[in-house]
Amino acid sequence: MNPSRAAVWAVLLCLLLGAWGAAGWAQSAQPYRLGPGDVLEISVWGQPDLRAVVEVRPDGYVSFPLAGDVLAEGVSPAELAQSITERLEGYIRSPQVTVIVQRFRTIRVQALGAVRQPGTYALPPGATVTQLLGAAAGLTEEADPSGAVLSRRTASGAIQQHPVDVEGLLDGRVGEVWALQDGDVLFVPRGRPALVIGEVRQPGAYMVRPGMRVLDLLAAAGGLTPQAAGEAATLTRATPDGRQEVLPLDLPELLRRPDSAHNVAVRAGDLLVVPTAGHLAVLGEVRRPGTVRHRSGMTVSEALAEAGGPTDEADLHRVWLVRGGADGLVGEGGRAELDLAGLHGAGEGRQAPSDPAAVAAPRLAVQPGDILVVPRAQRDVVVLGAVARPGTYPLRSGARLLDALAAAGGVVHERAGEELTVRRQGRSEPLRVSVRQLVEQGDPAAVNVALEPGDVIFVPEVERQVAVVGEVLRPGSVPYRAGMTVADVLAQVGGLTERADPARASIHRLSGTGESQPLPVDLRAMAGAEGWSQAAVSVAVQPGDILVVPRAQRDVVVLGAVVRPGTYPLRSGARLLDALAAAGGVVHERAGEELTVRRQDRSEPLRVSVRQLVEQGDPAVNVTLEPGDVIFVPEVERQVLALGALLSPGAFPYREGLRVLDLLARAGGPRPDADERAAVLNRAGGESVAIDLALLQRQPRSELNVALAPGDVLFVPPSRQVLVLGEVGRPGAYSVPAGARVTDVLALAGGVRPDAGVTTLILTRRSGADGADGAVLRLDYARLVEGADAALNVEVEGGDVLYVPEGRRHVLVLGQVQRPGLYAIPTPGPVRLLDVLALAGGPTRRAVLDAVGILRPDGQSTTVTTGRGSTLFQGRAADNPVIEPGDVVYVPETRWPDWSQILGVLEGIYLFQQIVGGS
């Protein structure tokens, strides 16, 4: 056998075996179906030039040399290879095509909601929901897997939603039934939590997990607090019909029997409430004062035992029970006094109670909210007021009033009043005792009374001080002593300061009516002045007096337009210029023309010329100053204005040497629309100076950069702009120089469009030449262009609007012409009959040019002989009249037409004239 033929049979046998094997594999597994995005390697055995790596296009096709576009979507690689083979058989003998999937396509799906990493994921075709959840890192703790939904778009574009048992997928109860497709969206909602409030350690919201029960929810909340009334807990939930169902729970019983039927399953939205147990307060002389938990049937003695029992200082004979409501025991005021002495014996020096009610008091039942107060036994006395050491002191047997005062350090006589008081529990009015009689005389029979436990001794304090304010070394209050004089008071406060005015000192004393009366005191002898009597400083003072020593007026005040306004010391012989120099001098840029000097003994101020004082140094106005003078240099507004077409117009502070370019820079410079050549400087004196800012900016050192003065105003007007609209080459706004005319504006706008057929220009002006309201001018465009009337080329003004409307430049050609119809007349220049016939393609062979009819817009008709038969004349102007816009040209078919018939035919033409007339 020929070796080449043997090789061919071997290849065919391999292909048959491969096809059989593929068929057998196809019976056991579904073949992979290609789709857009798959990257394929296609090759032809023995043909190295026929090899390509291609991607399946979005339309489902792939391109391969010689085979062209081949459908790949929805077929297997083997089926695609067969399709390409069939295409190549016309070019290659027995082609062997191989298709290999080099890179599989992916689908884009989304996982949203209660997943740990929501977003869009690229997965292989046929991926499952479990794979998508794995890519999204699983569910969050708040997830409700029972409500998961898979959204998918159908071929018609509709969205279908399918419930997915995510919980069953994750725990293996159900299998994968969904193969994801491109664009699928898996949404896992967040579940509703159960709420736990009240006496638990961690109140809050907790997500309901599958199989969760009441005790699980309680454990999640940290369990009960010591104050919890667990036996009164409730579980509130919504029923299917929208009502609220309340389930009572005994949580301590559930904790003892967790398998009880009351340990119900928790639902989303359930509310577990654990109330606070009842409490009562035990206060006062007990070892652990505070609140104790109430138990059913608890008695007073049990409540005291819970609080640690009474202290050694407790007075059990007067225990108070306070209750919020009235009952048989606690009546008006909500308070009852109990005698509990029987609990721990009779106490010191007291008999045990024989009253049956007193004996039964310890067994009295208490209620939640009660307050039990155990007071301290009264074995002390209290000493307050003008004593050395106010406080509480133990009472010794047989102690008297002087003993308590001695324990408190004695009476402070400088502050003590004339009488002290002793308040005793059994008496409504205090006992009053004379301090002098008690302390100085020590009369035991009348005033040194024996004390009892709980007495309160009060020694009142009185105002026995003298206050000193003003120019002394240590102003303040000094204790009063009998016979104290002004000199004694000044000695205690250190004497006078250097700035004191001893001649104007005074004592302020309250009169019997409560009013303050000043008493003049001359302290010049105290200050060491010669010739002044010592009698003034020997004046006696009284408790509560206030000695005032004023400051001497030795300063002057300088205010206003100076460098450092303030107060300055006055030297002997100082004058006005000296004070101004101390304040840094006058700020001339801000100073007014006159300053004022106000003096204490003058109602009208002294007015001084600043120029005469500072520049000329006139001694007549450089007055001598006195203490207390106030010098005021008024400030004036010194500004210059920059207005008009500037970037930042406004008022600017004036400074010496300010020039035009400086002011222009402060105002931001001219705007683009500024007319820089027409700027005007209005001087404060009334003079107006024209300034060419364009030239000034090119030559900044020219004489145009004049120095400014306060009040000058620089005005930069906006440029003259004209708006051009309509049938021009470049409609828009244009800046024009002075003297520009209509033709200049048309040239700036690119001229009138050649095909516009313009006949009239409309110039709208905001105001007339006489200042009246705006005017509208209609200009004949043809005469304007020809220059026939110079008055039409008017001078434009800023704000003018030039409108170039489209003209009515059409003519209708009918009859025996090559192309009957409506034609636009070319512009500029006149258009004649032969031009119009040429636009219509010329006459036909049946045209008769001996009687061409022209119908004018005004209804008049004309017959023109513009040729013989169908032959046009040459060079005869009379036979070639001018055609106007709106004319109708009719070329007849007969030699001598009957115009009455022709005009009847042309009745319909008037419609055209109306249309043209309205255009």
PDB file of C-alpha atoms in Angstrom, residues 559-562 565 587 589-592 594 632-638:
ATOM      1  CA  LEU A 559      -7.545 110.667  71.319  1.00  0.00           C
ATOM      2  CA  GLY A 560      -8.361 110.530  67.585  1.00  0.00           C
ATOM      3  CA  ALA A 561      -5.997 110.721  64.595  1.00  0.00           C
ATOM      4  CA  VAL A 562      -2.708 110.232  66.457  1.00  0.00           C
ATOM      5  CA  PRO A 565      -4.007 107.356  71.479  1.00  0.00           C
ATOM      6  CA  VAL A 587      -1.575 111.204  61.459  1.00  0.00           C
ATOM      7  CA  GLU A 589      -3.623 111.470  56.274  1.00  0.00           C
ATOM      8  CA  ARG A 590      -6.596 111.059  58.641  1.00  0.00           C
ATOM      9  CA  ALA A 591      -6.517 114.261  60.695  1.00  0.00           C
ATOM     10  CA  GLY A 592      -9.111 117.011  60.357  1.00  0.00           C
ATOM     11  CA  GLU A 594      -9.023 121.477  63.867  1.00  0.00           C
ATOM     12  CA  PHE A 632      -9.120 115.131  70.460  1.00  0.00           C
ATOM     13  CA  VAL A 633      -7.802 115.158  66.852  1.00  0.00           C
ATOM     14  CA  PRO A 634     -10.852 114.357  64.662  1.00  0.00           C
ATOM     15  CA  GLU A 635     -10.528 111.886  61.787  1.00  0.00           C
ATOM     16  CA  VAL A 636     -11.851 112.753  58.333  1.00  0.00           C
ATOM     17  CA  GLU A 637     -12.742 110.494  55.384  1.00  0.00           C
ATOM     18  CA  ARG A 638      -9.886 110.710  52.836  1.00  0.00           C
TER      19      ARG A 638
END
